[in-house]
PDB file of C-alpha atoms and ligand atoms in Angstrom:
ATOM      1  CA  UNK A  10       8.330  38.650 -24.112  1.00 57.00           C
ATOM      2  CA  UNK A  11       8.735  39.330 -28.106  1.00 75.00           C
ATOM      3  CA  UNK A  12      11.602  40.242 -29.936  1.00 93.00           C
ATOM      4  CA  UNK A  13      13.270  42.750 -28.722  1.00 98.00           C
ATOM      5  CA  UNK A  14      16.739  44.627 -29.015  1.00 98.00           C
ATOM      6  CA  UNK A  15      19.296  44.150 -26.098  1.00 98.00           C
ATOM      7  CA  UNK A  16      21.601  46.262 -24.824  1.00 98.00           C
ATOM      8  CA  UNK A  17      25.004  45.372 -23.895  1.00 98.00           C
ATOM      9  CA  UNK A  18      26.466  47.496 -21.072  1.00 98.00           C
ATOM     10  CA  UNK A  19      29.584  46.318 -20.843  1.00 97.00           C
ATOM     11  CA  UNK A  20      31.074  49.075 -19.274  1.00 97.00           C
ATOM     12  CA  UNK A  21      33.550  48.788 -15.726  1.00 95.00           C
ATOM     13  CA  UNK A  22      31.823  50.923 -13.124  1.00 97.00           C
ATOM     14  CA  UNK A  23      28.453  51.929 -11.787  1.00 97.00           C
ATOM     15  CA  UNK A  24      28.992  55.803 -13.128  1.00 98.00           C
ATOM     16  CA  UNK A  25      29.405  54.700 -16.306  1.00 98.00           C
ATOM     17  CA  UNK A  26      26.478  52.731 -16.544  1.00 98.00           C
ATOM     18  CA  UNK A  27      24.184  54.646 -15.351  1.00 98.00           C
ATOM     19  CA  UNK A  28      25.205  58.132 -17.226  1.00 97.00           C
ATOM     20  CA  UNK A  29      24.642  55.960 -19.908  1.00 98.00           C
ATOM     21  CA  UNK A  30      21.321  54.848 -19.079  1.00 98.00           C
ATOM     22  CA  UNK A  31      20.098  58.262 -18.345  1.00 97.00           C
ATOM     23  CA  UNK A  32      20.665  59.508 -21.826  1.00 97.00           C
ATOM     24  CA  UNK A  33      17.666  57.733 -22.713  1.00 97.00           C
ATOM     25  CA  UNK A  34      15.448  59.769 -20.548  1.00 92.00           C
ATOM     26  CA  UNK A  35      12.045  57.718 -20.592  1.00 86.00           C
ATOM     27  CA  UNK A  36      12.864  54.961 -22.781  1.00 94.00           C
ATOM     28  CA  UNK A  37      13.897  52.142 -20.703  1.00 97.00           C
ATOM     29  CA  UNK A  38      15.943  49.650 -23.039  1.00 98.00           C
ATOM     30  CA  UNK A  39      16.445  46.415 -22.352  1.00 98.00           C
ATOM     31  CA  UNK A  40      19.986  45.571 -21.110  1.00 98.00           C
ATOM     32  CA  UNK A  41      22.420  43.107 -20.724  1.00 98.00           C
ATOM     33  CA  UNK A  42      24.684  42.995 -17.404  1.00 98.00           C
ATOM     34  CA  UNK A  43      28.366  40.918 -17.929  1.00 98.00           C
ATOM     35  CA  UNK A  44      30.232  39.586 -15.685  1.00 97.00           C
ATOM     36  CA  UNK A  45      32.755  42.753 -15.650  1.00 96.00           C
ATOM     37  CA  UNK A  46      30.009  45.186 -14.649  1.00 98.00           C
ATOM     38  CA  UNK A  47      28.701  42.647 -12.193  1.00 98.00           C
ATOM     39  CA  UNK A  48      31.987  41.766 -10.845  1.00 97.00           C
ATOM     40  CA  UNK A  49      33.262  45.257 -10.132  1.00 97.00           C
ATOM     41  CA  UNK A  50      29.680  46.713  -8.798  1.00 98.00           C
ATOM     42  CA  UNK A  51      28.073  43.385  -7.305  1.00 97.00           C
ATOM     43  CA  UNK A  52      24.578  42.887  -7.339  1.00 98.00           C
ATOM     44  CA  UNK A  53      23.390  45.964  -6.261  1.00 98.00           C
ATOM     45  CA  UNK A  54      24.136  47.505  -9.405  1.00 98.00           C
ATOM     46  CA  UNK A  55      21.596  44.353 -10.812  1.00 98.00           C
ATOM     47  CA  UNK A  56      18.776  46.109  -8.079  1.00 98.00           C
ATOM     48  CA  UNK A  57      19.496  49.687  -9.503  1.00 98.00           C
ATOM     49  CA  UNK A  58      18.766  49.337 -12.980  1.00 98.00           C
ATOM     50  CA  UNK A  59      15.964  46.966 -12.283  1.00 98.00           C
ATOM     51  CA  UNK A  60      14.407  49.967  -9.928  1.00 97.00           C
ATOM     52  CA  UNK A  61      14.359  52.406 -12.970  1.00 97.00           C
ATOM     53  CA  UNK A  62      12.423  49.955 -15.021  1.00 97.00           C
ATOM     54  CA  UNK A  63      14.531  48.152 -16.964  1.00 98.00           C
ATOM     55  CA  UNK A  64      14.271  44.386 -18.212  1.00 98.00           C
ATOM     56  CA  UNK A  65      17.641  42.959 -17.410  1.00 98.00           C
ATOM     57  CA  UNK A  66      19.321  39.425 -19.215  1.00 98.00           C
ATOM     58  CA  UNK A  67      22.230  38.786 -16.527  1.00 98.00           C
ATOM     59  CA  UNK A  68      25.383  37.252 -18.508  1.00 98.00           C
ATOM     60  CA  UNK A  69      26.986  34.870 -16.278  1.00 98.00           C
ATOM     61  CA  UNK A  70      27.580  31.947 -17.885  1.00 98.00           C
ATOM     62  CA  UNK A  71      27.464  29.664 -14.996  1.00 98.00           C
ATOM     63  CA  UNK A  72      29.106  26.331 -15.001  1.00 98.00           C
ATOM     64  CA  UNK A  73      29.868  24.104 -12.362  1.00 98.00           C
ATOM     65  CA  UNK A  74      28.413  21.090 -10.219  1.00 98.00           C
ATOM     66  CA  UNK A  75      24.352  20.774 -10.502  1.00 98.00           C
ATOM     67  CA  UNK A  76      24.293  21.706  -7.251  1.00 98.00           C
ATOM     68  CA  UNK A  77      26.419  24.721  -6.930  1.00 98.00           C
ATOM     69  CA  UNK A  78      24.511  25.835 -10.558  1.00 98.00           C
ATOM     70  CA  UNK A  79      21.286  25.363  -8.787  1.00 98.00           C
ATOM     71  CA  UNK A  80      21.978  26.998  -5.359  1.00 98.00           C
ATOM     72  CA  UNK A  81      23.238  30.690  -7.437  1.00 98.00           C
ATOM     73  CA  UNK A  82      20.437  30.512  -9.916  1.00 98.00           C
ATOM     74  CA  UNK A  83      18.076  30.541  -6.648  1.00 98.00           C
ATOM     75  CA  UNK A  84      20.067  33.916  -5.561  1.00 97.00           C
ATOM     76  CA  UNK A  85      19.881  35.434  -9.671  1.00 97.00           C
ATOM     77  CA  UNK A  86      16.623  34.381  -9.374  1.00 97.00           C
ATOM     78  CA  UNK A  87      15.607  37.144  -6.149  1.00 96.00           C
ATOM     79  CA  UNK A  88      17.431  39.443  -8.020  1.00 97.00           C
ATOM     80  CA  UNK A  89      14.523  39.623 -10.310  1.00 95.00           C
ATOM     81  CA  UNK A  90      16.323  39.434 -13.620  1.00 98.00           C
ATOM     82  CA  UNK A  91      14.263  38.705 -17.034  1.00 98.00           C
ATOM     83  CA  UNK A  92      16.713  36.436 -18.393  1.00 98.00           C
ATOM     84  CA  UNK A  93      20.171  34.365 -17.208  1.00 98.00           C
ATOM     85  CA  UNK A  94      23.009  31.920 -18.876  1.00 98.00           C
ATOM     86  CA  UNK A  95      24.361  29.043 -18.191  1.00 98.00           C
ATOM     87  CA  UNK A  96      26.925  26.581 -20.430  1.00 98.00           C
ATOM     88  CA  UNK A  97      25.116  24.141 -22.158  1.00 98.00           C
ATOM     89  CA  UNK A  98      28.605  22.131 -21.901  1.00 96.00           C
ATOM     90  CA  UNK A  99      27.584  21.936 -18.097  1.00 97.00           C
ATOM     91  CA  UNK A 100      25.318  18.683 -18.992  1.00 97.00           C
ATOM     92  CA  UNK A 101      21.594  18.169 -18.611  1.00 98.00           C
ATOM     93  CA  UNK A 102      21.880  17.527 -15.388  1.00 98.00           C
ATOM     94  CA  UNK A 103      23.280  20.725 -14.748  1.00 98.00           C
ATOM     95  CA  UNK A 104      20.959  22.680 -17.181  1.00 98.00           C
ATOM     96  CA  UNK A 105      17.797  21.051 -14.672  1.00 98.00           C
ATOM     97  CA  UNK A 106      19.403  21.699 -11.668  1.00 98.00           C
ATOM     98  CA  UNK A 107      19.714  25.198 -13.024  1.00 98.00           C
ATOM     99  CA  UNK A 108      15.595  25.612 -14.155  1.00 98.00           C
ATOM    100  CA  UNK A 109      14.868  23.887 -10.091  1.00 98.00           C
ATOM    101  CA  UNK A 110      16.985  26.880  -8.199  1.00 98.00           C
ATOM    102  CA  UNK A 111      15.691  29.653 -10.777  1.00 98.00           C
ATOM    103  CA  UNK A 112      11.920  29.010  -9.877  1.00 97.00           C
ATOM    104  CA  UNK A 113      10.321  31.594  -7.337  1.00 95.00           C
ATOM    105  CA  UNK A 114       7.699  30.815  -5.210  1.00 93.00           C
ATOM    106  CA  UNK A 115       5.047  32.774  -7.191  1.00 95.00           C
ATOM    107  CA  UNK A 116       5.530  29.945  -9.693  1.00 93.00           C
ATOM    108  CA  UNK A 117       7.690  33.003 -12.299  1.00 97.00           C
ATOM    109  CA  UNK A 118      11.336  32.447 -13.581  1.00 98.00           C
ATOM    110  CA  UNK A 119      13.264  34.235 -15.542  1.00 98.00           C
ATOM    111  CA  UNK A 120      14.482  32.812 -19.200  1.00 98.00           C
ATOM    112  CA  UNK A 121      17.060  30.521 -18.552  1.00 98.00           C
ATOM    113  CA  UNK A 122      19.145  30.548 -22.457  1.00 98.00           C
ATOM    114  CA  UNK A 123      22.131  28.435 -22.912  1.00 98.00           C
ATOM    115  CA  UNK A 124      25.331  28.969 -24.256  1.00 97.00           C
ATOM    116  CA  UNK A 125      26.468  26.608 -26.748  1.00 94.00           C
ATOM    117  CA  UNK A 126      30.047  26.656 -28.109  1.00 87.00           C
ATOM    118  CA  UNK A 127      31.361  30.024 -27.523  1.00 87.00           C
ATOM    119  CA  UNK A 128      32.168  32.001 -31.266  1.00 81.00           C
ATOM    120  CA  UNK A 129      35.723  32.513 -29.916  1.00 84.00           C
ATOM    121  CA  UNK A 130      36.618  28.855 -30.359  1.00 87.00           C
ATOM    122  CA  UNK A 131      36.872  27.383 -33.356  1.00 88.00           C
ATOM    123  CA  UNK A 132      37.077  23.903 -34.874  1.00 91.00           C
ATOM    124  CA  UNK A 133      40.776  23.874 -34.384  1.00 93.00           C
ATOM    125  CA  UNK A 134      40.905  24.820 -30.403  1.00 92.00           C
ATOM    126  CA  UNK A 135      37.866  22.039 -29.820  1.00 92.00           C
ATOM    127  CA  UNK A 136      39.368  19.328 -31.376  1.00 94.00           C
ATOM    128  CA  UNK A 137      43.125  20.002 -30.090  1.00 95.00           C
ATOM    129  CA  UNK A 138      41.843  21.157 -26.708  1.00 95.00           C
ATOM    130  CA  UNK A 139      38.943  20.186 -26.294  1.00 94.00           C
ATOM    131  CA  UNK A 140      39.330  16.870 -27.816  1.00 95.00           C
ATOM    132  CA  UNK A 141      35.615  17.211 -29.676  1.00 94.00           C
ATOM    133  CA  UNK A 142      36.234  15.887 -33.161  1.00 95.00           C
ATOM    134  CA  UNK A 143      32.413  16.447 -34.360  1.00 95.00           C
ATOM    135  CA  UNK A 144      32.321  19.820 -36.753  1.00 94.00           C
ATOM    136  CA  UNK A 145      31.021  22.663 -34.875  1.00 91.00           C
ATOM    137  CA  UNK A 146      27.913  22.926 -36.424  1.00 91.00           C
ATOM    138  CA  UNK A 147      26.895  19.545 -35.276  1.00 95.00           C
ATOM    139  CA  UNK A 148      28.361  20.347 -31.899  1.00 94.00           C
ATOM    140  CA  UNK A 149      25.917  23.647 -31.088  1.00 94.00           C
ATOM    141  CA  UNK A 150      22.955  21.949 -32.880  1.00 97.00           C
ATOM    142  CA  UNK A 151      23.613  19.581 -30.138  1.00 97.00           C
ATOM    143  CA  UNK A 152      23.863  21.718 -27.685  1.00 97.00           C
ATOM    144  CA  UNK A 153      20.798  23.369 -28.249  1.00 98.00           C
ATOM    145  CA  UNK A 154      19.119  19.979 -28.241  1.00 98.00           C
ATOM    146  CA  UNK A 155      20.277  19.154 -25.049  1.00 98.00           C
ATOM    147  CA  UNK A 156      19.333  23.096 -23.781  1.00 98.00           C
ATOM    148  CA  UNK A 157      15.879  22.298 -25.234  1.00 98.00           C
ATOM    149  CA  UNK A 158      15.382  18.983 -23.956  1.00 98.00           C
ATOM    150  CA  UNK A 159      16.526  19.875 -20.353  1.00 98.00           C
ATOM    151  CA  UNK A 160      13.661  22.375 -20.593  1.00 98.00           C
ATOM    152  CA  UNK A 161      15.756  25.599 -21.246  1.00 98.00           C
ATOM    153  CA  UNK A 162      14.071  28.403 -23.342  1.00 98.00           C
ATOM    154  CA  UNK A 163      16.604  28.787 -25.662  1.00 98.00           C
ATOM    155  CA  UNK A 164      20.093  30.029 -26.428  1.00 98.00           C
ATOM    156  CA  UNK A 165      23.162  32.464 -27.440  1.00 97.00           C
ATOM    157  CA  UNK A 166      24.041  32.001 -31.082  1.00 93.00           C
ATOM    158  CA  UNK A 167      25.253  33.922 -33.836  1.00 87.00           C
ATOM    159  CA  UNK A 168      22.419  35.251 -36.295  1.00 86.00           C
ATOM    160  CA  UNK A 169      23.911  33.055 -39.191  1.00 87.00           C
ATOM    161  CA  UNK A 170      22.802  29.664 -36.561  1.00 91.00           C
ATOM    162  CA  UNK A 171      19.448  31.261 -35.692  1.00 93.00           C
ATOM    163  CA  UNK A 172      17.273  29.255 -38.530  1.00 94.00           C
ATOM    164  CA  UNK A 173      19.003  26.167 -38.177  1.00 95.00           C
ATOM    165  CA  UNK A 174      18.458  25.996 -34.315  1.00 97.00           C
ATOM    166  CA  UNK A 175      14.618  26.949 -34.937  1.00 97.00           C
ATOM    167  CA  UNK A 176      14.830  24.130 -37.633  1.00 96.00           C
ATOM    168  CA  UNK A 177      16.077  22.043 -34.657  1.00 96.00           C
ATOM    169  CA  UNK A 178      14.263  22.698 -31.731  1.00 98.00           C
ATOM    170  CA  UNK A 179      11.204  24.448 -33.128  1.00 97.00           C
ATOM    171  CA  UNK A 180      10.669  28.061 -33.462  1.00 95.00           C
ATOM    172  CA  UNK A 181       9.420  28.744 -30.193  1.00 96.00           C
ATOM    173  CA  UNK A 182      12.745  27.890 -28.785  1.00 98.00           C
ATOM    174  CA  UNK A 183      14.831  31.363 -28.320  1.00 98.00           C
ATOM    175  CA  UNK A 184      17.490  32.814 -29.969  1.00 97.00           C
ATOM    176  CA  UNK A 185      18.915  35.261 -28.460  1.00 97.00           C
ATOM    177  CA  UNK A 186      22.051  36.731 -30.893  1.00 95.00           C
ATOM    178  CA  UNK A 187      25.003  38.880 -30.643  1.00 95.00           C
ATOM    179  CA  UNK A 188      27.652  39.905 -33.817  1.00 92.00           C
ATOM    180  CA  UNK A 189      25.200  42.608 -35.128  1.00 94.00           C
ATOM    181  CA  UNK A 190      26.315  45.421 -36.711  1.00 95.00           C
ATOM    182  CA  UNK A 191      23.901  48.367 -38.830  1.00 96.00           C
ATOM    183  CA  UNK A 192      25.364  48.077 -42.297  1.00 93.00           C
ATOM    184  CA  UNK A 193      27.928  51.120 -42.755  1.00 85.00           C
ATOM    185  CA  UNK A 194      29.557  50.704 -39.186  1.00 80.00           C
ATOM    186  CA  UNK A 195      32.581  48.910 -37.872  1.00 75.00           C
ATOM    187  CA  UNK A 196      32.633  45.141 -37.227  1.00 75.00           C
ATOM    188  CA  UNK A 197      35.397  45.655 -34.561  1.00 76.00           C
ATOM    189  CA  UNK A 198      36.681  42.343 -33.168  1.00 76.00           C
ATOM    190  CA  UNK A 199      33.458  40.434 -34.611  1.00 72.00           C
ATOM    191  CA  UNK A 200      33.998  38.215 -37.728  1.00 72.00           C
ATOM    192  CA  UNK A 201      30.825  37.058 -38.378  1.00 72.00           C
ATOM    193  CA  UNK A 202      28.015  39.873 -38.294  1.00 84.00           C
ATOM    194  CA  UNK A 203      24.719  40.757 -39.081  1.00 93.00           C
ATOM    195  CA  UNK A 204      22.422  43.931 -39.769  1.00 96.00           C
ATOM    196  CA  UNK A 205      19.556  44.076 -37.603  1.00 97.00           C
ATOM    197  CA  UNK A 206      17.460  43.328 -40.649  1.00 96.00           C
ATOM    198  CA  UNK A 207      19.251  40.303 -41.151  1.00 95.00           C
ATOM    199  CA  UNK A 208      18.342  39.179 -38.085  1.00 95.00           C
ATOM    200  CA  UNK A 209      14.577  40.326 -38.242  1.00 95.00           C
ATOM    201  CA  UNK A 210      14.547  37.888 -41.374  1.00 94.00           C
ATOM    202  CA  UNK A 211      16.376  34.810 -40.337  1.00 92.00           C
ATOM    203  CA  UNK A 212      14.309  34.663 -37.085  1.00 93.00           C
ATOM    204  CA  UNK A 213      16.840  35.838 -34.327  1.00 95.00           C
ATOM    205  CA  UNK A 214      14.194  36.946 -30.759  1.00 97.00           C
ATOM    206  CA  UNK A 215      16.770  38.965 -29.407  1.00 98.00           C
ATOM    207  CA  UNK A 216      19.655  40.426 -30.722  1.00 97.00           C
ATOM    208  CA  UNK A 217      22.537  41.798 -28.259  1.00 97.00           C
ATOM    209  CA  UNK A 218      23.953  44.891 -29.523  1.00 97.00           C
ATOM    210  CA  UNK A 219      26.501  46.314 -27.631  1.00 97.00           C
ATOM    211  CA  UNK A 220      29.403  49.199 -29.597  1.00 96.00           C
ATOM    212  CA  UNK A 221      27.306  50.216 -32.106  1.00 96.00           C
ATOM    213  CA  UNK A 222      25.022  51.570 -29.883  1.00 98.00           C
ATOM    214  CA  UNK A 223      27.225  52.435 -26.868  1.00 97.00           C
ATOM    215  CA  UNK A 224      30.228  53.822 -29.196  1.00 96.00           C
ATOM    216  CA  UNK A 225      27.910  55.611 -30.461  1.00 96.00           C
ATOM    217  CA  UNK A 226      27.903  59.794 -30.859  1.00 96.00           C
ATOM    218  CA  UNK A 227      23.988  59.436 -30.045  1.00 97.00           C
ATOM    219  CA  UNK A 228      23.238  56.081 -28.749  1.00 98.00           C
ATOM    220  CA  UNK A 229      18.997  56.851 -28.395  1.00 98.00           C
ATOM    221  CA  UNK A 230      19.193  57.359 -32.119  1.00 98.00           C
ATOM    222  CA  UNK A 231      21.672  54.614 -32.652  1.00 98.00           C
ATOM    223  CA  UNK A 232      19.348  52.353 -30.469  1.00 98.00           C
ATOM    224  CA  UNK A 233      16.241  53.589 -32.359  1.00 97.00           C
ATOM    225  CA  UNK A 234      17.641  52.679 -35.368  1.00 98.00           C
ATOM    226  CA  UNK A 235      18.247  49.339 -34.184  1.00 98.00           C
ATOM    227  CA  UNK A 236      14.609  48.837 -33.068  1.00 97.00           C
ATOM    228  CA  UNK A 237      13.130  49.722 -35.763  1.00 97.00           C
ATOM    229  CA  UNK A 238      15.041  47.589 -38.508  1.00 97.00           C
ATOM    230  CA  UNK A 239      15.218  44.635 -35.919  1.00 97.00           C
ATOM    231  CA  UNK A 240      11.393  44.773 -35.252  1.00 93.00           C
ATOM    232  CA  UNK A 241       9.691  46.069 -38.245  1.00 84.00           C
TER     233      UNK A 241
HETATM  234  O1  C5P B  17      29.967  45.281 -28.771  1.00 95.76           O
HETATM  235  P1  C5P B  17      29.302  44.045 -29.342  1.00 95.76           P
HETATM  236  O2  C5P B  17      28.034  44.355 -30.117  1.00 95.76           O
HETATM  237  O3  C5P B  17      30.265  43.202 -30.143  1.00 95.76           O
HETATM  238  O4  C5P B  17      28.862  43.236 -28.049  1.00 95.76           O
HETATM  239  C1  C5P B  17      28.332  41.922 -28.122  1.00 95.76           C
HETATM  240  C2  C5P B  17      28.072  41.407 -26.740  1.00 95.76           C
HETATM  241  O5  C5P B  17      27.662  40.045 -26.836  1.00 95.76           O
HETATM  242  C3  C5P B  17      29.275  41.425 -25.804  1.00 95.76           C
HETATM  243  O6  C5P B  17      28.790  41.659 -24.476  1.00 95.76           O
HETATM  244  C4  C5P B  17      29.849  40.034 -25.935  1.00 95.76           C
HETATM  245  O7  C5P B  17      30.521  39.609 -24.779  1.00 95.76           O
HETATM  246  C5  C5P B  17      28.574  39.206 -26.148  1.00 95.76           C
HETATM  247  N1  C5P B  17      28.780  37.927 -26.851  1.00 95.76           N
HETATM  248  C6  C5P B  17      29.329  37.847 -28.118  1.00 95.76           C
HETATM  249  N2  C5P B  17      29.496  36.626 -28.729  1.00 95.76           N
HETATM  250  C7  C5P B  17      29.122  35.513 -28.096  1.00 95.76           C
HETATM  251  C8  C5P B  17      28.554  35.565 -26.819  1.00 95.76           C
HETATM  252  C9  C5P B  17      28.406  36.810 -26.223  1.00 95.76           C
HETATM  253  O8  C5P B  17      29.653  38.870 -28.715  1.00 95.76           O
HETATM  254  N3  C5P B  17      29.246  34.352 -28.712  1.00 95.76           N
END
């Protein structure tokens, strides 16, 4: 897979999804499925958009016991998704356990990508709650080092980590990056943002965009737009 432009359909219900979806007629966009659509719909909402062609990244975030991780990656896995999460914080252990249950018996998997320290916490909440004293840029660098040395493909960070985790881990190691925003529009809740150009330059793979292009009056053009400055 190349770089590409993923959409995040975080919407509640199955309608909503797919009227969405069909607005885009032939194109068939990749999208990303979170744990609110997933929760509300179940996984046959996973089958249906996968039936009308679309690639899907599955946003789960597992993390628990190797074996528990390893036993519902098997079940993503027959779902046929493109690409799943997991916490990196879950251990390398964990992260192996994961890559075992995700592998079909055609020999395929999808990309297993690893979240690192989420962007909501910040070097305050880690060291008071989480008692991590490191600074946080150390902490996801390490994170991705374990990801990559567990045998992950690559993981979530913000476009502003992108180059220093391919200066880490190499750059065929993925990142796949939400907080992107087309220059004019609104950054919403996100602090730290990106154009899709931004991106294309400082090596994101994938970037998630989610309001721009589903608060958008015309999301086909909105998602066009994206395309085009992300991949050109
Ligand atoms: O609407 P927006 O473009 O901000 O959506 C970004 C998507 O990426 C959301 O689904 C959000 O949950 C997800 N995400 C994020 N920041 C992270 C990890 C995931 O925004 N660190």
């Amino acid at each position: 897979m190349g770089k590409d432009v993923i959409i995040a359909c975080d919407f509640s219900s199955k309608e909503e999804v797919l009227g969405f979806l069909d607005r885009f007629e032939g194109r068939k966009p990749f999208v990303k499925i979170g744990m609110e659509l997933f929760y509300a719909e179940g996984p046959q909402i996973v089958r249906e958009i996968k039936e009308r062609g679309h690639k899907i990244f599955l946003d789960l975030k597992l993390h628990d016991i190797p074996n528990t991780v390893k036993k519902a990656m098997r079940v993503l896995s027959r779902l046929d998704v493109d690409m799943v999460n997991l916490h990196a914080a879950g251990t390398t252990v964990m992260m192996k356990e994961a890559l075992e249950g995700l592998k079909r018996e055609d020999g395929t998997r999808p990309l297993l990508i690893a979240v690192t320290q989420l962007t909501s916490t910040d070097q305050e909440a880690m060291e008071k709650d989480l008692l991590i004293e490191k600074p946080i840029d150390e902490v996801v660098m390490h994170y991705a080092k374990t990801a990559k040395e567990a045998g992950l493909d690559g993981v979530v960070c913000s476009p502003l980590e992108a180059g220093k985790v391919h200066d880490v881990c190499g750059s065929s190691f993925l990142t796949v990056t939400p907080g992107v925003r087309f220059a004019e529009s609104d950054h919403g809740d996100q602090k730290r943002v990106m154009t899709p150009a931004e991106a294309n330059r400082i090596g994101s793979d994938y970037i998630v965009m989610g309001r721009p292009i589903t608060s958008a009056e015309d999301p086909v053009a909105a998602y066009e737009r994206a395309l085009k400055e992300f991949c050109e």
